[in-house]
């Protein structure tokens, strides 16, 4: 937030709208460069290695005018990056944009549903219009997406050479970014600190872990939990919200568990937990009826078939109520939880 506040404080008066991503952290080791006056859209960027560029938005700039945008690509391939950088330089979008009122009006116009709209239209007459995937691809002098209205906007790129960019868009990003921040040496007392484990790619926060960890315990996150000695944790796993326990449980690699305390219906004294297993690489997107929707690392249809379940028993036709399973605090409830866990992970 301090960075965003400073950007707005120093922005020209006509750049009154700031757009930022909620899953990034930018640490700035330099004074913030001034935002260009003669622009409708100002995008902030950092320099990154090619392998990282392919997972983000990329600005391609003229060598002669390094603040002038030629074109933007979303998650370009390595081949595309090499192709376009043969005559240009490139920097990575950090999801921090300033917009003029004119740019906001263009966005509003393009977000209104027209007679030829093919995508989803909302009740208020607006349609789905992606800021980065549609609006962004039409910006610049040589955009890959043709849109005369958007191309009228003046665009400037502000590169932050000393900035560090941390992404939290995926489960693995969350772990790697936190580890990278922890390993950043800073003298400032305000530097973000977190309790880390003795393993370089594992994060323990407000957690008691009695289980033996393997040497390759990479990409592991345990928070607000107690993992008893009877647990067997593999790599690529996130464990959150586990109550105190003495259970024996094997959690395979790429399986995550989230446990949330709940009360019974009507606000009575009956208490329990909701267990929410999910896959390390699940993207939490899509309807249960779509083949591309994944759960615990596999297509949802395959998972259902593997566990002798039918979609009709879990859904009203659009979505599912299958990601939560309530258990009691009693020992019987614990046994049920363990059986449930083996059922989900097996």
mmCIF file of C-alpha atoms in Angstrom:
data_model
loop_
_atom_site.group_PDB
_atom_site.id
_atom_site.type_symbol
_atom_site.label_atom_id
_atom_site.label_comp_id
_atom_site.label_asym_id
_atom_site.label_seq_id
_atom_site.Cartn_x
_atom_site.Cartn_y
_atom_site.Cartn_z
ATOM 1 C CA UNK A 1 0.000 0.000 0.000
ATOM 2 C CA UNK A 2 2.745 2.601 0.719
ATOM 3 C CA UNK A 3 3.988 2.249 -2.867
ATOM 4 C CA UNK A 4 0.504 2.660 -4.329
ATOM 5 C CA UNK A 5 -0.157 5.659 -2.110
ATOM 6 C CA UNK A 6 3.078 7.269 -3.266
ATOM 7 C CA UNK A 7 2.228 6.578 -6.917
ATOM 8 C CA UNK A 8 -1.132 8.317 -6.511
ATOM 9 C CA UNK A 9 0.370 11.170 -4.530
ATOM 10 C CA UNK A 10 2.931 11.891 -7.245
ATOM 11 C CA UNK A 11 0.701 11.217 -10.262
ATOM 12 C CA UNK A 12 -0.337 14.088 -12.558
ATOM 13 C CA UNK A 13 -3.810 15.401 -11.801
ATOM 14 C CA UNK A 14 -5.350 13.898 -14.943
ATOM 15 C CA UNK A 15 -4.258 10.351 -13.954
ATOM 16 C CA UNK A 16 -6.854 9.818 -11.255
ATOM 17 C CA UNK A 17 -7.444 6.060 -11.438
ATOM 18 C CA UNK A 18 -5.001 3.415 -10.205
ATOM 19 C CA UNK A 19 -5.388 -0.262 -11.077
ATOM 20 C CA UNK A 20 -3.327 -2.827 -9.184
ATOM 21 C CA UNK A 21 -3.162 -6.602 -8.799
ATOM 22 C CA UNK A 22 -4.064 -7.993 -5.407
ATOM 23 C CA UNK A 23 -1.683 -10.947 -5.630
ATOM 24 C CA UNK A 24 1.659 -9.146 -5.977
ATOM 25 C CA UNK A 25 4.171 -7.416 -3.718
ATOM 26 C CA UNK A 26 6.635 -4.858 -5.060
ATOM 27 C CA UNK A 27 9.650 -3.830 -2.969
ATOM 28 C CA UNK A 28 11.252 -0.642 -4.239
ATOM 29 C CA UNK A 29 14.888 0.208 -3.458
ATOM 30 C CA UNK A 30 14.938 3.509 -5.302
ATOM 31 C CA UNK A 31 13.060 6.804 -5.462
ATOM 32 C CA UNK A 32 9.870 6.461 -7.454
ATOM 33 C CA UNK A 33 10.277 7.930 -10.953
ATOM 34 C CA UNK A 34 7.712 10.592 -11.887
ATOM 35 C CA UNK A 35 4.736 9.514 -13.972
ATOM 36 C CA UNK A 36 4.768 11.010 -17.487
ATOM 37 C CA UNK A 37 2.462 13.978 -17.961
ATOM 38 C CA UNK A 38 1.557 13.295 -21.598
ATOM 39 C CA UNK A 39 -0.130 9.899 -21.158
ATOM 40 C CA UNK A 40 -3.580 8.373 -20.793
ATOM 41 C CA UNK A 41 -2.200 5.045 -19.582
ATOM 42 C CA UNK A 42 0.957 4.653 -17.500
ATOM 43 C CA UNK A 43 2.115 1.090 -16.805
ATOM 44 C CA UNK A 44 4.873 0.223 -14.343
ATOM 45 C CA UNK A 45 7.272 -2.597 -15.134
ATOM 46 C CA UNK A 46 10.398 -4.452 -14.005
ATOM 47 C CA UNK A 47 13.169 -6.308 -15.806
ATOM 48 C CA UNK A 48 13.006 -10.081 -15.440
ATOM 49 C CA UNK A 49 14.543 -13.224 -16.894
ATOM 50 C CA UNK A 50 12.930 -14.717 -19.984
ATOM 51 C CA UNK A 51 11.757 -17.830 -18.145
ATOM 52 C CA UNK A 52 9.671 -15.698 -15.797
ATOM 53 C CA UNK A 53 8.310 -13.433 -18.516
ATOM 54 C CA UNK A 54 6.327 -16.264 -20.065
ATOM 55 C CA UNK A 55 4.025 -16.386 -17.030
ATOM 56 C CA UNK A 56 3.116 -12.688 -17.014
ATOM 57 C CA UNK A 57 2.237 -9.732 -19.197
ATOM 58 C CA UNK A 58 5.173 -8.382 -21.197
ATOM 59 C CA UNK A 59 5.693 -4.912 -22.671
ATOM 60 C CA UNK A 60 7.800 -4.667 -25.830
ATOM 61 C CA UNK A 61 9.484 -1.287 -26.191
ATOM 62 C CA UNK A 62 11.422 0.606 -28.807
ATOM 63 C CA UNK A 63 15.199 0.821 -28.254
ATOM 64 C CA UNK A 64 15.109 4.445 -29.363
ATOM 65 C CA UNK A 65 12.280 5.386 -26.973
ATOM 66 C CA UNK A 66 12.392 3.013 -23.971
ATOM 67 C CA UNK A 67 9.227 4.461 -22.443
ATOM 68 C CA UNK A 68 7.169 4.007 -25.627
ATOM 69 C CA UNK A 69 5.034 0.866 -25.907
ATOM 70 C CA UNK A 70 5.085 -0.992 -29.200
ATOM 71 C CA UNK A 71 2.896 -3.875 -28.064
ATOM 72 C CA UNK A 72 1.879 -5.983 -25.099
ATOM 73 C CA UNK A 73 1.596 -9.770 -24.935
ATOM 74 C CA UNK A 74 0.003 -11.882 -22.225
ATOM 75 C CA UNK A 75 2.078 -14.899 -21.161
ATOM 76 C CA UNK A 76 4.058 -15.096 -24.411
ATOM 77 C CA UNK A 77 5.958 -18.225 -25.342
ATOM 78 C CA UNK A 78 9.756 -18.306 -25.278
ATOM 79 C CA UNK A 79 9.698 -18.281 -29.078
ATOM 80 C CA UNK A 80 7.517 -15.165 -29.157
ATOM 81 C CA UNK A 81 9.743 -13.385 -26.653
ATOM 82 C CA UNK A 82 12.854 -14.078 -28.730
ATOM 83 C CA UNK A 83 11.042 -13.084 -31.916
ATOM 84 C CA UNK A 84 9.855 -9.706 -30.648
ATOM 85 C CA UNK A 85 13.034 -8.842 -28.762
ATOM 86 C CA UNK A 86 15.100 -9.202 -31.934
ATOM 87 C CA UNK A 87 14.314 -5.540 -32.614
ATOM 88 C CA UNK A 88 12.929 -4.406 -29.250
ATOM 89 C CA UNK A 89 13.592 -4.561 -25.537
ATOM 90 C CA UNK A 90 11.079 -6.039 -23.122
ATOM 91 C CA UNK A 91 10.016 -5.567 -19.512
ATOM 92 C CA UNK A 92 7.452 -7.332 -17.335
ATOM 93 C CA UNK A 93 4.117 -5.845 -16.325
ATOM 94 C CA UNK A 94 3.711 -5.679 -12.519
ATOM 95 C CA UNK A 95 -0.018 -4.973 -12.685
ATOM 96 C CA UNK A 96 0.249 -1.335 -11.589
ATOM 97 C CA UNK A 97 -1.452 1.029 -14.037
ATOM 98 C CA UNK A 98 -2.537 4.659 -13.938
ATOM 99 C CA UNK A 99 -5.486 5.695 -16.112
ATOM 100 C CA UNK A 100 -6.727 9.086 -17.210
ATOM 101 C CA UNK A 101 -10.433 9.889 -17.300
ATOM 102 C CA UNK A 102 -10.240 9.477 -21.057
ATOM 103 C CA UNK A 103 -8.875 5.936 -20.668
ATOM 104 C CA UNK A 104 -11.600 5.109 -18.142
ATOM 105 C CA UNK A 105 -14.241 6.270 -20.628
ATOM 106 C CA UNK A 106 -12.747 4.012 -23.301
ATOM 107 C CA UNK A 107 -12.796 1.105 -20.854
ATOM 108 C CA UNK A 108 -16.433 1.795 -20.057
ATOM 109 C CA UNK A 109 -17.348 1.972 -23.747
ATOM 110 C CA UNK A 110 -15.639 -1.318 -24.489
ATOM 111 C CA UNK A 111 -17.305 -2.924 -21.458
ATOM 112 C CA UNK A 112 -20.795 -2.171 -22.756
ATOM 113 C CA UNK A 113 -22.512 -5.000 -24.573
ATOM 114 C CA UNK A 114 -23.194 -4.344 -28.245
ATOM 115 C CA UNK A 115 -25.424 -6.069 -30.772
ATOM 116 C CA UNK A 116 -22.567 -8.349 -31.862
ATOM 117 C CA UNK A 117 -21.375 -9.274 -28.378
ATOM 118 C CA UNK A 118 -20.614 -12.994 -28.174
ATOM 119 C CA UNK A 119 -19.373 -13.233 -24.569
ATOM 120 C CA UNK A 120 -21.387 -13.211 -21.337
ATOM 121 C CA UNK A 121 -23.599 -10.152 -20.823
ATOM 122 C CA UNK A 122 -24.673 -9.031 -17.351
ATOM 123 C CA UNK A 123 -28.109 -7.745 -16.402
ATOM 124 C CA UNK A 124 -26.912 -4.132 -16.267
ATOM 125 C CA UNK A 125 -25.820 -4.251 -19.908
ATOM 126 C CA UNK A 126 -22.106 -4.721 -19.320
ATOM 127 C CA UNK A 127 -20.068 -7.558 -20.771
ATOM 128 C CA UNK A 128 -16.888 -9.329 -19.785
ATOM 129 C CA UNK A 129 -13.925 -7.241 -20.902
ATOM 130 C CA UNK A 130 -10.453 -8.158 -19.695
ATOM 131 C CA UNK A 131 -8.155 -5.275 -18.785
ATOM 132 C CA UNK A 132 -4.950 -7.142 -19.558
ATOM 133 C CA UNK A 133 -6.080 -9.699 -22.129
ATOM 134 C CA UNK A 134 -8.193 -7.362 -24.305
ATOM 135 C CA UNK A 135 -7.625 -3.711 -23.436
ATOM 136 C CA UNK A 136 -3.893 -4.192 -22.848
ATOM 137 C CA UNK A 137 -3.312 -6.102 -26.080
ATOM 138 C CA UNK A 138 -4.802 -3.197 -28.058
ATOM 139 C CA UNK A 139 -2.447 -0.602 -26.540
ATOM 140 C CA UNK A 140 0.733 0.667 -28.179
ATOM 141 C CA UNK A 141 2.010 1.686 -31.578
ATOM 142 C CA UNK A 142 1.928 -1.807 -33.113
ATOM 143 C CA UNK A 143 -0.632 -3.761 -31.065
ATOM 144 C CA UNK A 144 -1.505 -7.326 -31.947
ATOM 145 C CA UNK A 145 -5.185 -6.668 -31.194
ATOM 146 C CA UNK A 146 -6.791 -4.126 -33.525
ATOM 147 C CA UNK A 147 -9.028 -1.598 -31.767
ATOM 148 C CA UNK A 148 -9.034 1.957 -33.189
ATOM 149 C CA UNK A 149 -10.675 3.420 -30.077
ATOM 150 C CA UNK A 150 -8.090 1.992 -27.674
ATOM 151 C CA UNK A 151 -5.219 2.878 -30.002
ATOM 152 C CA UNK A 152 -6.061 6.564 -29.627
ATOM 153 C CA UNK A 153 -4.814 6.430 -26.033
ATOM 154 C CA UNK A 154 -1.301 7.633 -25.278
ATOM 155 C CA UNK A 155 0.708 4.995 -23.401
ATOM 156 C CA UNK A 156 3.914 5.299 -21.391
ATOM 157 C CA UNK A 157 5.919 2.609 -19.604
ATOM 158 C CA UNK A 158 7.807 3.385 -16.391
ATOM 159 C CA UNK A 159 10.491 0.773 -15.670
ATOM 160 C CA UNK A 160 11.632 0.346 -12.066
ATOM 161 C CA UNK A 161 15.198 -1.015 -12.442
ATOM 162 C CA UNK A 162 15.820 -1.778 -8.762
ATOM 163 C CA UNK A 163 12.362 -3.048 -7.846
ATOM 164 C CA UNK A 164 11.749 -6.619 -6.723
ATOM 165 C CA UNK A 165 8.531 -8.292 -7.827
ATOM 166 C CA UNK A 166 6.887 -11.094 -5.847
ATOM 167 C CA UNK A 167 3.866 -12.928 -7.206
ATOM 168 C CA UNK A 168 1.257 -14.766 -5.137
ATOM 169 C CA UNK A 169 -1.006 -15.921 -7.965
ATOM 170 C CA UNK A 170 -0.531 -19.652 -7.378
ATOM 171 C CA UNK A 171 0.161 -21.870 -4.394
ATOM 172 C CA UNK A 172 3.770 -22.353 -5.453
ATOM 173 C CA UNK A 173 4.179 -18.612 -6.076
ATOM 174 C CA UNK A 174 3.019 -17.984 -2.502
ATOM 175 C CA UNK A 175 5.708 -20.259 -1.087
ATOM 176 C CA UNK A 176 8.560 -19.200 -3.365
ATOM 177 C CA UNK A 177 7.819 -15.495 -2.931
ATOM 178 C CA UNK A 178 7.702 -15.790 0.853
ATOM 179 C CA UNK A 179 10.984 -17.719 0.901
ATOM 180 C CA UNK A 180 12.587 -15.161 -1.421
ATOM 181 C CA UNK A 181 11.454 -12.281 0.792
ATOM 182 C CA UNK A 182 12.781 -14.043 3.887
ATOM 183 C CA UNK A 183 16.140 -14.493 2.198
ATOM 184 C CA UNK A 184 16.346 -10.838 1.221
ATOM 185 C CA UNK A 185 18.835 -9.058 3.455
ATOM 186 C CA UNK A 186 17.585 -5.696 4.629
ATOM 187 C CA UNK A 187 18.633 -3.388 7.423
ATOM 188 C CA UNK A 188 15.266 -1.673 7.774
ATOM 189 C CA UNK A 189 13.364 -2.605 10.922
ATOM 190 C CA UNK A 190 10.150 -2.450 8.901
ATOM 191 C CA UNK A 191 11.220 -5.327 6.671
ATOM 192 C CA UNK A 192 8.590 -8.035 6.485
ATOM 193 C CA UNK A 193 9.594 -10.941 8.720
ATOM 194 C CA UNK A 194 8.095 -14.396 8.870
ATOM 195 C CA UNK A 195 8.892 -17.489 10.901
ATOM 196 C CA UNK A 196 10.610 -19.947 8.606
ATOM 197 C CA UNK A 197 11.573 -23.569 9.037
ATOM 198 C CA UNK A 198 15.048 -24.988 8.851
ATOM 199 C CA UNK A 199 14.187 -26.181 5.352
ATOM 200 C CA UNK A 200 14.878 -23.519 2.696
ATOM 201 C CA UNK A 201 11.673 -24.090 0.733
ATOM 202 C CA UNK A 202 9.269 -24.719 3.606
ATOM 203 C CA UNK A 203 7.314 -22.107 5.543
ATOM 204 C CA UNK A 204 5.969 -22.643 9.069
ATOM 205 C CA UNK A 205 3.829 -19.888 10.548
ATOM 206 C CA UNK A 206 2.147 -20.216 13.941
ATOM 207 C CA UNK A 207 2.583 -23.961 13.626
ATOM 208 C CA UNK A 208 3.795 -26.936 15.631
ATOM 209 C CA UNK A 209 5.264 -29.671 13.486
ATOM 210 C CA UNK A 210 6.215 -32.867 15.313
ATOM 211 C CA UNK A 211 6.455 -34.990 12.176
ATOM 212 C CA UNK A 212 9.850 -35.788 10.695
ATOM 213 C CA UNK A 213 10.504 -33.775 7.557
ATOM 214 C CA UNK A 214 12.327 -35.177 4.566
ATOM 215 C CA UNK A 215 15.423 -33.483 3.200
ATOM 216 C CA UNK A 216 13.564 -32.707 -0.013
ATOM 217 C CA UNK A 217 10.661 -31.062 1.855
ATOM 218 C CA UNK A 218 10.358 -28.417 -0.838
ATOM 219 C CA UNK A 219 7.364 -26.190 -1.508
ATOM 220 C CA UNK A 220 5.641 -26.869 1.805
ATOM 221 C CA UNK A 221 3.543 -24.418 3.827
ATOM 222 C CA UNK A 222 2.119 -25.122 7.308
ATOM 223 C CA UNK A 223 0.117 -22.379 9.024
ATOM 224 C CA UNK A 224 -2.111 -22.191 12.122
ATOM 225 C CA UNK A 225 -1.801 -25.948 12.506
ATOM 226 C CA UNK A 226 -0.464 -28.778 14.617
ATOM 227 C CA UNK A 227 1.024 -31.648 12.648
ATOM 228 C CA UNK A 228 1.505 -34.578 15.019
ATOM 229 C CA UNK A 229 4.329 -37.109 14.909
ATOM 230 C CA UNK A 230 2.056 -39.616 13.199
ATOM 231 C CA UNK A 231 1.773 -37.494 10.081
ATOM 232 C CA UNK A 232 3.765 -38.134 6.922
ATOM 233 C CA UNK A 233 4.149 -35.002 4.806
ATOM 234 C CA UNK A 234 5.586 -35.090 1.327
ATOM 235 C CA UNK A 235 6.602 -32.154 -0.850
ATOM 236 C CA UNK A 236 4.370 -29.558 -2.573
ATOM 237 C CA UNK A 237 1.727 -29.319 0.118
ATOM 238 C CA UNK A 238 -0.122 -26.632 2.091
ATOM 239 C CA UNK A 239 -1.606 -27.449 5.508
ATOM 240 C CA UNK A 240 -3.751 -24.789 7.203
ATOM 241 C CA UNK A 241 -6.080 -24.676 10.194
ATOM 242 C CA UNK A 242 -5.394 -28.153 11.622
ATOM 243 C CA UNK A 243 -6.520 -28.493 15.260
ATOM 244 C CA UNK A 244 -4.409 -30.215 17.910
ATOM 245 C CA UNK A 245 -4.377 -33.938 17.166
ATOM 246 C CA UNK A 246 -2.580 -37.249 17.591
ATOM 247 C CA UNK A 247 -3.654 -38.689 14.271
ATOM 248 C CA UNK A 248 -1.718 -40.890 11.892
ATOM 249 C CA UNK A 249 -2.103 -39.705 8.323
ATOM 250 C CA UNK A 250 -0.116 -39.837 5.092
ATOM 251 C CA UNK A 251 -0.547 -36.768 2.888
ATOM 252 C CA UNK A 252 0.714 -37.424 -0.655
ATOM 253 C CA UNK A 253 2.689 -34.875 -2.633
ATOM 254 C CA UNK A 254 0.622 -32.166 -4.353
ATOM 255 C CA UNK A 255 -2.252 -32.579 -1.874
ATOM 256 C CA UNK A 256 -3.291 -29.687 0.397
ATOM 257 C CA UNK A 257 -5.625 -29.590 3.409
ATOM 258 C CA UNK A 258 -7.521 -26.628 4.822
ATOM 259 C CA UNK A 259 -9.599 -27.057 7.990
ATOM 260 C CA UNK A 260 -12.108 -24.452 9.177
ATOM 261 C CA UNK A 261 -13.936 -24.536 12.557
ATOM 262 C CA UNK A 262 -17.731 -24.334 12.289
ATOM 263 C CA UNK A 263 -20.794 -24.297 14.523
ATOM 264 C CA UNK A 264 -23.907 -26.344 13.968
ATOM 265 C CA UNK A 265 -27.003 -24.967 12.296
ATOM 266 C CA UNK A 266 -29.024 -22.544 14.390
ATOM 267 C CA UNK A 267 -25.992 -21.342 16.355
ATOM 268 C CA UNK A 268 -26.066 -24.171 18.904
ATOM 269 C CA UNK A 269 -23.182 -25.551 20.939
ATOM 270 C CA UNK A 270 -22.507 -28.295 18.440
ATOM 271 C CA UNK A 271 -19.080 -27.670 16.941
ATOM 272 C CA UNK A 272 -16.897 -29.306 14.367
ATOM 273 C CA UNK A 273 -14.622 -28.723 11.430
ATOM 274 C CA UNK A 274 -14.985 -28.415 7.700
ATOM 275 C CA UNK A 275 -12.239 -30.223 5.814
ATOM 276 C CA UNK A 276 -11.359 -28.788 2.424
ATOM 277 C CA UNK A 277 -8.794 -30.818 0.480
ATOM 278 C CA UNK A 278 -7.494 -29.460 -2.820
ATOM 279 C CA UNK A 279 -4.663 -29.973 -5.263
ATOM 280 C CA UNK A 280 -1.431 -27.975 -5.063
ATOM 281 C CA UNK A 281 -1.848 -26.831 -8.663
ATOM 282 C CA UNK A 282 -5.659 -26.541 -8.706
ATOM 283 C CA UNK A 283 -6.676 -23.187 -10.189
ATOM 284 C CA UNK A 284 -10.155 -23.017 -8.566
ATOM 285 C CA UNK A 285 -11.837 -22.145 -11.820
ATOM 286 C CA UNK A 286 -14.584 -23.655 -13.934
ATOM 287 C CA UNK A 287 -17.868 -25.469 -13.440
ATOM 288 C CA UNK A 288 -18.039 -29.031 -12.226
ATOM 289 C CA UNK A 289 -19.656 -30.034 -15.516
ATOM 290 C CA UNK A 290 -16.665 -28.852 -17.574
ATOM 291 C CA UNK A 291 -14.028 -31.414 -18.530
ATOM 292 C CA UNK A 292 -11.228 -28.896 -17.971
ATOM 293 C CA UNK A 293 -12.162 -28.305 -14.315
ATOM 294 C CA UNK A 294 -9.654 -29.980 -11.998
ATOM 295 C CA UNK A 295 -9.869 -31.195 -8.414
ATOM 296 C CA UNK A 296 -6.932 -32.635 -6.493
ATOM 297 C CA UNK A 297 -4.760 -32.525 -9.577
ATOM 298 C CA UNK A 298 -7.003 -34.396 -11.992
ATOM 299 C CA UNK A 299 -10.092 -33.693 -14.120
ATOM 300 C CA UNK A 300 -13.102 -33.590 -11.830
ATOM 301 C CA UNK A 301 -14.857 -36.277 -13.867
ATOM 302 C CA UNK A 302 -11.933 -38.663 -13.333
ATOM 303 C CA UNK A 303 -11.872 -37.956 -9.610
ATOM 304 C CA UNK A 304 -15.608 -38.620 -9.300
ATOM 305 C CA UNK A 305 -15.354 -41.846 -11.269
ATOM 306 C CA UNK A 306 -12.405 -42.975 -9.143
ATOM 307 C CA UNK A 307 -14.484 -42.518 -5.984
ATOM 308 C CA UNK A 308 -17.738 -43.981 -7.374
ATOM 309 C CA UNK A 309 -19.532 -40.642 -7.249
ATOM 310 C CA UNK A 310 -21.908 -39.064 -9.721
ATOM 311 C CA UNK A 311 -22.153 -35.392 -10.598
ATOM 312 C CA UNK A 312 -25.923 -35.477 -10.132
ATOM 313 C CA UNK A 313 -25.569 -36.245 -6.418
ATOM 314 C CA UNK A 314 -23.292 -33.275 -5.808
ATOM 315 C CA UNK A 315 -24.689 -30.478 -7.903
ATOM 316 C CA UNK A 316 -27.797 -28.562 -8.838
ATOM 317 C CA UNK A 317 -26.624 -28.505 -12.457
ATOM 318 C CA UNK A 318 -24.219 -25.584 -12.251
ATOM 319 C CA UNK A 319 -21.940 -25.966 -9.286
ATOM 320 C CA UNK A 320 -21.007 -28.439 -6.597
ATOM 321 C CA UNK A 321 -21.088 -28.634 -2.837
ATOM 322 C CA UNK A 322 -18.332 -31.218 -2.715
ATOM 323 C CA UNK A 323 -15.324 -29.300 -1.480
ATOM 324 C CA UNK A 324 -16.401 -29.294 2.168
ATOM 325 C CA UNK A 325 -17.076 -32.139 4.578
ATOM 326 C CA UNK A 326 -18.127 -31.492 8.168
ATOM 327 C CA UNK A 327 -16.982 -33.685 11.069
ATOM 328 C CA UNK A 328 -17.629 -33.815 14.809
ATOM 329 C CA UNK A 329 -15.140 -33.039 17.584
ATOM 330 C CA UNK A 330 -15.650 -36.496 19.063
ATOM 331 C CA UNK A 331 -13.164 -39.334 18.636
ATOM 332 C CA UNK A 332 -15.648 -40.890 16.254
ATOM 333 C CA UNK A 333 -15.525 -37.656 14.282
ATOM 334 C CA UNK A 334 -11.753 -37.852 14.149
ATOM 335 C CA UNK A 335 -11.955 -41.387 12.806
ATOM 336 C CA UNK A 336 -14.454 -40.209 10.221
ATOM 337 C CA UNK A 337 -12.066 -37.401 9.271
ATOM 338 C CA UNK A 338 -9.236 -39.856 8.741
ATOM 339 C CA UNK A 339 -11.429 -42.134 6.661
ATOM 340 C CA UNK A 340 -12.550 -39.124 4.662
ATOM 341 C CA UNK A 341 -8.958 -38.059 4.163
ATOM 342 C CA UNK A 342 -7.896 -41.448 2.875
ATOM 343 C CA UNK A 343 -10.951 -41.459 0.608
ATOM 344 C CA UNK A 344 -10.065 -38.079 -0.859
ATOM 345 C CA UNK A 345 -6.349 -38.708 -1.273
ATOM 346 C CA UNK A 346 -6.443 -42.314 -2.337
#
